[in-house]
Tab-separated table of C-alpha atoms in Angstrom:
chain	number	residue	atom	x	y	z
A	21	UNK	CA	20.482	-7.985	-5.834
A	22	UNK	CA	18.572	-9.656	-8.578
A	23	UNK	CA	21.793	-10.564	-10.668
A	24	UNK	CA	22.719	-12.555	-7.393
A	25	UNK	CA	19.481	-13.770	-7.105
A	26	UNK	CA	19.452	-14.799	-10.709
A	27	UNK	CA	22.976	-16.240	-10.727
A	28	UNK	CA	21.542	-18.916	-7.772
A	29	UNK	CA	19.302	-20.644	-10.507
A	30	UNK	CA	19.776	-22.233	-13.686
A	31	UNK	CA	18.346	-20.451	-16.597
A	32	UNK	CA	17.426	-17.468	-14.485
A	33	UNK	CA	18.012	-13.932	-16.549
A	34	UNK	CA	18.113	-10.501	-14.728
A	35	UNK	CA	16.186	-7.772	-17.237
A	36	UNK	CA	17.331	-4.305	-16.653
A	37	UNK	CA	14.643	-1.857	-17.496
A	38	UNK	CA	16.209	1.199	-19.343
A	39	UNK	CA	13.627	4.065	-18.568
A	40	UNK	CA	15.033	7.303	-17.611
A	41	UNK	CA	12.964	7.434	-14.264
A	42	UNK	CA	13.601	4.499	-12.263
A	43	UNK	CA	10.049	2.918	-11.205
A	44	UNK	CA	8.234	-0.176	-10.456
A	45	UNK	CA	5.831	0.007	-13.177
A	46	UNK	CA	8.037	0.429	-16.082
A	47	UNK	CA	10.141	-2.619	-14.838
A	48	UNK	CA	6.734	-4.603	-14.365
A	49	UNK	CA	5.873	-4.084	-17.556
A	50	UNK	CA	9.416	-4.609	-18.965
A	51	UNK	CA	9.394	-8.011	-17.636
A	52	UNK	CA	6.120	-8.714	-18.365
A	53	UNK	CA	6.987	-8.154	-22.534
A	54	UNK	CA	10.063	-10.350	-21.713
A	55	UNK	CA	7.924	-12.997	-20.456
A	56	UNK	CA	5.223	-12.742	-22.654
A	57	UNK	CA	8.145	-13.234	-25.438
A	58	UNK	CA	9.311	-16.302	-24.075
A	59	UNK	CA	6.868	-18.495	-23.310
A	60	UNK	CA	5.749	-20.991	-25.342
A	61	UNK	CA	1.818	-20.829	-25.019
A	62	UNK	CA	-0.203	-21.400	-21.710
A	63	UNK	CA	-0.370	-17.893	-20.373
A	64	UNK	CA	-3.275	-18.948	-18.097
A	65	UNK	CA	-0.523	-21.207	-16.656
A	66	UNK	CA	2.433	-18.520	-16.208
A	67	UNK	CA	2.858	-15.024	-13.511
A	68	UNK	CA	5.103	-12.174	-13.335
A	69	UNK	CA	4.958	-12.032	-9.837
A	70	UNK	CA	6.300	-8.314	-8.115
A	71	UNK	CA	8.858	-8.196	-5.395
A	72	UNK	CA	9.908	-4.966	-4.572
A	73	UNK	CA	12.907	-3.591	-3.297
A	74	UNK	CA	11.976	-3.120	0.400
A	75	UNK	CA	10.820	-6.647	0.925
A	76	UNK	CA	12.645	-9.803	2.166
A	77	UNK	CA	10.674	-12.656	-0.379
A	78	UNK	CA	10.818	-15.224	2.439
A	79	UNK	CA	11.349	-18.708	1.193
A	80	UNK	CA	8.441	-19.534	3.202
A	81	UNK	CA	6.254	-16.481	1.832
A	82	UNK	CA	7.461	-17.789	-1.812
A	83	UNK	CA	6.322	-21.400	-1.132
A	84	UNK	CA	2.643	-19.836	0.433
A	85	UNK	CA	2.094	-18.011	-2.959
A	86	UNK	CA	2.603	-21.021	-4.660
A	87	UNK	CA	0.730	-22.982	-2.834
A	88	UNK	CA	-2.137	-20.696	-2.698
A	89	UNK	CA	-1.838	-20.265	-6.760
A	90	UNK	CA	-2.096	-24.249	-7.246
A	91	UNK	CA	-4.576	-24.810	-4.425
A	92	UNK	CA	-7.022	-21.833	-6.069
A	93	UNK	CA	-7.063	-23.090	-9.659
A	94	UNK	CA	-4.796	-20.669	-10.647
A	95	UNK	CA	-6.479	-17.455	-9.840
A	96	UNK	CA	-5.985	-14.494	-12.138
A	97	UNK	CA	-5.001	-12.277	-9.175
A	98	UNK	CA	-3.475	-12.825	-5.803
A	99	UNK	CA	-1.736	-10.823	-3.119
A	100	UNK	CA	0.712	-11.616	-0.351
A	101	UNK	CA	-0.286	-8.530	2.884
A	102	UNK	CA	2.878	-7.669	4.948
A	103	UNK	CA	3.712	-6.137	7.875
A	104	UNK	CA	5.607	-2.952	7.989
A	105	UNK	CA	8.371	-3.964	10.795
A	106	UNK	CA	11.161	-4.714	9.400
A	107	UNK	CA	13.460	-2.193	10.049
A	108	UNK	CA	12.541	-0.943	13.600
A	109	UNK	CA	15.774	-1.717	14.584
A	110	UNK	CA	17.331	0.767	12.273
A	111	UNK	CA	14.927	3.507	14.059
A	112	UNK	CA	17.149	5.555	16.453
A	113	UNK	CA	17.970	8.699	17.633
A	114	UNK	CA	14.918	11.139	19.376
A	115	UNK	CA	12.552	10.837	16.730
A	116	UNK	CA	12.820	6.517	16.453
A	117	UNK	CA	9.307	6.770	18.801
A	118	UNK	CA	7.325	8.885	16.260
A	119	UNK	CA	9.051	6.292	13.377
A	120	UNK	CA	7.776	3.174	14.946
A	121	UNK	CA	4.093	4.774	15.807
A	122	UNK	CA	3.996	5.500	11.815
A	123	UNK	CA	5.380	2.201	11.574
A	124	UNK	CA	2.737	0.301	13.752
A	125	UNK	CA	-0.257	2.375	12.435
A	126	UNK	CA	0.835	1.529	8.676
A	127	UNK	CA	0.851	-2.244	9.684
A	128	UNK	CA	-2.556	-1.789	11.411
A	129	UNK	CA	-4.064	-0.915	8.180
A	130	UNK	CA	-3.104	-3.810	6.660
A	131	UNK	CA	-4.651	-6.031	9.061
A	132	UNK	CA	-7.374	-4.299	9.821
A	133	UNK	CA	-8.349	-3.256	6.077
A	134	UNK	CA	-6.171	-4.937	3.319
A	135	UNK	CA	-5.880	-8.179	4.525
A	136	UNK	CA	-10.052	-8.354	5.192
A	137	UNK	CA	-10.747	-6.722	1.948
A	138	UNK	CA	-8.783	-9.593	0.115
A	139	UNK	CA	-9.915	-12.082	2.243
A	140	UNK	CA	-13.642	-11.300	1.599
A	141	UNK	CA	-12.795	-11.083	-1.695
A	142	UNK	CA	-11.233	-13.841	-2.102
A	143	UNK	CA	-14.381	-15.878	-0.250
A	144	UNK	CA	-15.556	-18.511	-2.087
A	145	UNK	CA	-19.073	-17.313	-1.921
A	146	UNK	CA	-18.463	-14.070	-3.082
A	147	UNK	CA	-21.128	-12.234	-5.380
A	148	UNK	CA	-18.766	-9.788	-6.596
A	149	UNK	CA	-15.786	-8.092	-5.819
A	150	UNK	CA	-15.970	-6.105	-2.761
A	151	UNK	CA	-15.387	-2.219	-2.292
A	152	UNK	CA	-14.706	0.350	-5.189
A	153	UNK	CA	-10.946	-0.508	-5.913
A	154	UNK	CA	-8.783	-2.653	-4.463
A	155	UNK	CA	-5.483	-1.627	-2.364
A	156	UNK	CA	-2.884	-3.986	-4.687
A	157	UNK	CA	0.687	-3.759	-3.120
A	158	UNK	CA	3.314	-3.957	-5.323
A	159	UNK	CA	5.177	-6.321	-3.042
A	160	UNK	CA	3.622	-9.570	-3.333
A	161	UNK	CA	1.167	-9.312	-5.807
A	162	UNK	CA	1.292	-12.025	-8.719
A	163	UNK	CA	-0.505	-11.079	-12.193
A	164	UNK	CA	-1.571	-14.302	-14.460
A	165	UNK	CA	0.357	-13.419	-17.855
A	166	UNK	CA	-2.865	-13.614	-19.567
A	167	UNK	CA	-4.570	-11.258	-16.862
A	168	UNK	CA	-1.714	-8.950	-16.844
A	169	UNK	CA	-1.458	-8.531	-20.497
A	170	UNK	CA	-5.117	-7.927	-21.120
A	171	UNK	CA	-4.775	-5.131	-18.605
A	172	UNK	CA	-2.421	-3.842	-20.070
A	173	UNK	CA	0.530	-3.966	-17.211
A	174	UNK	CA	0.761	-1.480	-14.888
A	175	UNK	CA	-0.006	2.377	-15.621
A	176	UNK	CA	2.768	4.751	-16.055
A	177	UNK	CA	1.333	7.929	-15.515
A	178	UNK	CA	0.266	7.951	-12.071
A	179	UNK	CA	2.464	7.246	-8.835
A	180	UNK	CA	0.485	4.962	-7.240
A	181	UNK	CA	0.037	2.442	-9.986
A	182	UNK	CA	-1.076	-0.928	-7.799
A	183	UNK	CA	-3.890	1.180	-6.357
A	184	UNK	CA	-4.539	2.391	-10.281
A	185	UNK	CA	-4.211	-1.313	-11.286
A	186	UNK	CA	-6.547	-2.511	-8.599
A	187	UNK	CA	-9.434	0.079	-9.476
A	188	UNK	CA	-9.477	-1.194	-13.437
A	189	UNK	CA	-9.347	-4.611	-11.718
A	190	UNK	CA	-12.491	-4.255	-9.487
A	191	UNK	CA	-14.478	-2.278	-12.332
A	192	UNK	CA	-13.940	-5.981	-14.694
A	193	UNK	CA	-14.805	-7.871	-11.699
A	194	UNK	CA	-11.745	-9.544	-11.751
A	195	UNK	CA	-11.474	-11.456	-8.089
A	196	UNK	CA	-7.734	-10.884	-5.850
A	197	UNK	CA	-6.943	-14.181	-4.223
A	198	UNK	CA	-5.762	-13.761	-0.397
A	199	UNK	CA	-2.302	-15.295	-0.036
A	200	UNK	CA	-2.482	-16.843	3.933
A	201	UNK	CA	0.967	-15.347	4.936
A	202	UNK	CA	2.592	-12.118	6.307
A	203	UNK	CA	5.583	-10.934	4.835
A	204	UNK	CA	7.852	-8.490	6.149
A	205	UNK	CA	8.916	-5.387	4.392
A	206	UNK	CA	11.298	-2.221	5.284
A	207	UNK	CA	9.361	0.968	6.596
A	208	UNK	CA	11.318	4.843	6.760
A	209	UNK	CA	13.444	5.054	9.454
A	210	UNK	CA	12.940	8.704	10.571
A	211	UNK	CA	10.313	10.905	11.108
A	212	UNK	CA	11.313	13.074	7.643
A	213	UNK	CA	11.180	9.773	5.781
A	214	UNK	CA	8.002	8.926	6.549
A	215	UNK	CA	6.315	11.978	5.849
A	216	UNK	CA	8.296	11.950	2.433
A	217	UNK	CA	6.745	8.406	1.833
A	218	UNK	CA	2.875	9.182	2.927
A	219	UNK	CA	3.617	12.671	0.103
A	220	UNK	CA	4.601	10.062	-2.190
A	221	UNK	CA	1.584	7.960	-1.931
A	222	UNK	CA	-1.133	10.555	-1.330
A	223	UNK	CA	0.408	12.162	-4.760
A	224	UNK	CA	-0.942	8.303	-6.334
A	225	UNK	CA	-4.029	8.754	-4.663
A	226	UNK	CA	-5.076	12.525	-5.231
A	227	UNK	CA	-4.400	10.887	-8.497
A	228	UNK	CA	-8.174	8.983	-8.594
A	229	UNK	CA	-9.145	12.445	-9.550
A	230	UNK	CA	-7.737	11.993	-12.436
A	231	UNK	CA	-9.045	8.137	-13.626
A	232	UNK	CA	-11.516	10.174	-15.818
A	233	UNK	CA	-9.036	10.811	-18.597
A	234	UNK	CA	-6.131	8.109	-16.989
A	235	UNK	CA	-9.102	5.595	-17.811
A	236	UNK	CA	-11.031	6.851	-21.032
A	237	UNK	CA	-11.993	3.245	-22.044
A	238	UNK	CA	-13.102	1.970	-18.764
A	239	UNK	CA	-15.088	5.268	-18.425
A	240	UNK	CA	-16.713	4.769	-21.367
A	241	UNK	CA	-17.668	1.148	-21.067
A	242	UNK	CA	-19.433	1.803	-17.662
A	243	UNK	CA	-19.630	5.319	-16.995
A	244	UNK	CA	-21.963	5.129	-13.865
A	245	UNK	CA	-19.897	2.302	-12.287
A	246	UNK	CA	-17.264	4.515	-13.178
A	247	UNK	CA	-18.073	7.538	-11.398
A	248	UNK	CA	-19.650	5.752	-8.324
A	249	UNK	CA	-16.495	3.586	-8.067
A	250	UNK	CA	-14.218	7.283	-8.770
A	251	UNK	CA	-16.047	8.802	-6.218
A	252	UNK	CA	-15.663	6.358	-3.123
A	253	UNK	CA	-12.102	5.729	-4.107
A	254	UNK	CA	-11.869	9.371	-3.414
A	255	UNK	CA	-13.438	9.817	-0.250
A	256	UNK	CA	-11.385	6.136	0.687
A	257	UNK	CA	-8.044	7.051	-1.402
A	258	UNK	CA	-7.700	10.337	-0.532
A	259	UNK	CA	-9.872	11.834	1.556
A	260	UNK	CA	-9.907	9.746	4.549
A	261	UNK	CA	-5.999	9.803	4.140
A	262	UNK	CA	-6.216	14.094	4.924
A	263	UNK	CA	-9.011	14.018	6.961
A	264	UNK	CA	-8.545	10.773	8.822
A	265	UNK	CA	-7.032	12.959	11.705
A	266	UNK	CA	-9.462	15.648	12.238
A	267	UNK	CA	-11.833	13.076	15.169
A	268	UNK	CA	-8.784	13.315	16.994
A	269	UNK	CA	-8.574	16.727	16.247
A	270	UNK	CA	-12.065	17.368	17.737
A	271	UNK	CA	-12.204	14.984	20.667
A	272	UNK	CA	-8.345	16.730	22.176
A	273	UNK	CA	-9.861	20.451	21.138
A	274	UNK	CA	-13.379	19.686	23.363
A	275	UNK	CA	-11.048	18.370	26.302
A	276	UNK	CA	-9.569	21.619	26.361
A	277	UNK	CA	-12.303	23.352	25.560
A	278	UNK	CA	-15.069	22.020	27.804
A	279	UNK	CA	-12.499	20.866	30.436
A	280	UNK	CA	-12.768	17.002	30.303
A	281	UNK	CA	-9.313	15.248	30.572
A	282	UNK	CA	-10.989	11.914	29.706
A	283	UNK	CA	-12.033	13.289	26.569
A	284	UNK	CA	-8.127	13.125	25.548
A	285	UNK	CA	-7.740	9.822	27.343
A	286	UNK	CA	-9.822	7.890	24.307
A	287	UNK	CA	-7.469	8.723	21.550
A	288	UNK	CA	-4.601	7.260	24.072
A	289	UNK	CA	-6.486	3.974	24.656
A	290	UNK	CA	-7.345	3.444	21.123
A	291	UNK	CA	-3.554	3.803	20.398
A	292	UNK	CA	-2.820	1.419	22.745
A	293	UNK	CA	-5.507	-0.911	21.803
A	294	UNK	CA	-3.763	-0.439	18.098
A	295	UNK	CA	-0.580	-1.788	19.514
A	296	UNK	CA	-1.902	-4.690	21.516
A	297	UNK	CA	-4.154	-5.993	18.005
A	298	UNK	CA	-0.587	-5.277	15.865
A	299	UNK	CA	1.390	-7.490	18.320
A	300	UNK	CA	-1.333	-10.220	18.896
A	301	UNK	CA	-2.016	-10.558	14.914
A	302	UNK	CA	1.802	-10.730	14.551
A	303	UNK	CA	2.304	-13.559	16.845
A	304	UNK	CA	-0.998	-15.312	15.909
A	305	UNK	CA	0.016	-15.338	12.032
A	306	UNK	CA	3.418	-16.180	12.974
A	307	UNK	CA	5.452	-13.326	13.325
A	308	UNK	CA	5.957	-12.441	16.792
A	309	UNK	CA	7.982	-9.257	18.342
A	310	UNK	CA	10.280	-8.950	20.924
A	311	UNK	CA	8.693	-8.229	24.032
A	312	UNK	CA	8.548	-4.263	24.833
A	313	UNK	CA	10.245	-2.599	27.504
A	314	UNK	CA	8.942	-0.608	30.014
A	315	UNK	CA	9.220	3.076	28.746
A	316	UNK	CA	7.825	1.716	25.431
A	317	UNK	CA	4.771	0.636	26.797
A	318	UNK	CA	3.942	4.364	27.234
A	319	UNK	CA	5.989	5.427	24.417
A	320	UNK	CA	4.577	3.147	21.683
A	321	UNK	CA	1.084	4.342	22.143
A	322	UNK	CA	2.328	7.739	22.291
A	323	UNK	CA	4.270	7.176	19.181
A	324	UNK	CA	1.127	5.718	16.833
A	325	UNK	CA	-0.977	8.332	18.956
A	326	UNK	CA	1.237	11.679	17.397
A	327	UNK	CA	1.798	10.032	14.260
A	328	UNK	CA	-2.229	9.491	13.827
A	329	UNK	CA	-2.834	13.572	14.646
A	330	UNK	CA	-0.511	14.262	12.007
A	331	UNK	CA	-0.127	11.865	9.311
A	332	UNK	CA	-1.682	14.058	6.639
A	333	UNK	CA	1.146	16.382	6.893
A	334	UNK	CA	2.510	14.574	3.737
A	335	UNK	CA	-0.672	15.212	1.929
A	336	UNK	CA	-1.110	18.630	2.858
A	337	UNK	CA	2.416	19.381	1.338
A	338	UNK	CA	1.323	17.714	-1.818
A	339	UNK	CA	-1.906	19.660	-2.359
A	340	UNK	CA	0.018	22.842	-1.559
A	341	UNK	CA	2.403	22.001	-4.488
A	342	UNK	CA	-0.543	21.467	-6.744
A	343	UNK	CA	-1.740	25.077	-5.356
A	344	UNK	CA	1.525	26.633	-6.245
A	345	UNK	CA	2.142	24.717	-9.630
A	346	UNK	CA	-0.081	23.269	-12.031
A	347	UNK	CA	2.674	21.110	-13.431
A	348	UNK	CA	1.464	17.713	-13.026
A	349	UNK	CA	4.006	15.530	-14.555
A	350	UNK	CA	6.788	17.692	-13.239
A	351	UNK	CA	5.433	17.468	-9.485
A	352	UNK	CA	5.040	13.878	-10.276
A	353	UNK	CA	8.505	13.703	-11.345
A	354	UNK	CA	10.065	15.820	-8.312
A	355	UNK	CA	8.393	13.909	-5.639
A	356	UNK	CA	9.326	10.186	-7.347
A	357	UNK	CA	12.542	11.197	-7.173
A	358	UNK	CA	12.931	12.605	-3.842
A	359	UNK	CA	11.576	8.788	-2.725
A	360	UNK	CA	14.566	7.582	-4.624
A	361	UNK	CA	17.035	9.768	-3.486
A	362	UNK	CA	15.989	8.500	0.448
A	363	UNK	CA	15.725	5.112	-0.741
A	364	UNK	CA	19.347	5.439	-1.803
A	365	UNK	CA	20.552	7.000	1.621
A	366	UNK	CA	19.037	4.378	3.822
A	367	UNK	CA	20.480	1.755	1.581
A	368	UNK	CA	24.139	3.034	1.892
């Protein structure tokens, strides 16, 4: 894909990044070195910008970024938000409702928690950068050279390394620039998938745990920030991620317990009310969906309603590998590579 992207522009190169584990970071930082290499002075003036595999890079989301860079001064950070729709139509089969619940829930977040945080951020009266770390994506996001290179790229020894990236960025009070578009990107397909994908991620975020010895430097600089910052990106990161479904949880088990139906209505409505706000934000930021039929007016809710009682299933996996093995890098290892091995059989 990016030799024929490459071979569309004169004095376009495609860099292959040679590391024996395929990942985003290492190529980042590959390109990054490549750039650096090449370019005659200005870094203030030059990005690596990421696009990863499982986006579109819209013309239109390409000329936004631009726009945004030129019309900010040339921030040192900024981030395109996306939706998380793309490939509904490839959902099928009995489990496509539970697919496009996970599907619409993951979206929600970014509207309702992403895209604010960046926006806020992003304000131009803003005192300081908001939150304890900020949730980089590592579709979209656009690194000056000279920002990028004083960070040092992106971390290679942690899964997750935009949310990694974004906590070193918050503790230097480096501002992320809101980029005013939606971009689409690919979400799993099946309900095995996305549980694979949500193991994948919490294994990045359990990972805050360990920005005590990822991060010696930063620690030592600011060791209180540090810690306070560590600590809410773990109750943010990773525990709201396990424990996000036990209110659900509660409110179903006191239906059933003190015999109030309408006490397991409320988790219903709010998954409806998550559709409606998914579909209206689409169509207000330009992005609208087809309109749904009838049996997925009941089924959609349904869908984001099942996938929200059980959407730490992922992370409870992961912490039970840590309980059987204290193998870090090798868990690390086997659960990156089970994301590529499904990334290569829904590409086939």
């Amino acid at each position: 894909m990016a030799e024929a992207l490459c071979a569309r522009f004169a004095g376009a190169a495609c860099v292959m990044d040679r590391s024996d584990v395929p990942g985003m970071a290492a190529a980042f930082n590959t390109g990054m070195r490549t750039v650096a290499g090449s370019v005659a002075g200005r870094p203030e003036e030059t990005y690596v910008v990421v696009c990863n595999a499982g986006s579109t890079a819209a013309p239109d989301s390409v000329q936004a970024l631009g726009d945004t860079l030129v019309a900010r001064s040339l921030p040192a950070v900024a981030q395109i938000n996306f939706l998380s729709l793309r490939t509904m139509d490839e959902m099928t089969g009995p489990g496509r409702w539970y697919a496009v619940g996970a599907a619409y829930y993951q979206t929600r977040w970014a509207f309702g928690f992403e895209y604010d945080l960046h926006r806020r951020n992003s304000a131009p009266r803003r005192r300081g950068p908001l939150g304890h770390s900020y949730h980089l994506k590592g579709h979209g996001l656009a690194l000056r050279l000279d920002t990028a290179l004083d960070a040092g790229g992106f971390s290679t020894a942690t899964p997750c390394e935009d949310l990694e990236l974004g906590f070193r960025l918050a503790l230097r009070r480096v501002p992320v620039q809101v980029v005013p578009v939606l971009e689409d990107t690919e979400h799993p397909t099946t309900a095995t998938a996305v549980t694979a994908q949500k193991r994948y991620w919490y294994s990045g975020m359990i990972d805050v745990l360990q920005f005590h010895w990822l991060l010696p430097e930063d620690r030592a600089a600011q060791p209180w920030r540090f810690e306070l910052s560590r600590l809410a990106s773990v109750y943010r990161s990773a525990g709201c991620f396990l424990l996000g479904p036990v209110p659900y949880w509660i409110l179903l088990g006191a239906a059933v317990a003190l015999g109030r139906p309408v006490l397991a209505v409320l988790p219903f409505l709010n998954a409806a009310l998550s559709a409606w706000l998914v579909r209206r934000a689409a169509r207000l930021l330009g992005r609208p969906l087809p309109a749904l039929r009838p049996a997925e007016l009941v089924l959609l809710p349904a869908g984001i309603l099942v996938w929200s009682l059980t959407r730490n299933i992922g992370p409870v996996q992961y912490l039970w590998s840590m309980a059987r093995s204290s193998d870090r890098q090798g868990r690390l290892r086997a659960t990156h590579l089970l994301r590529v091995e499904d990334s290569e059989k829904r590409s086939v």
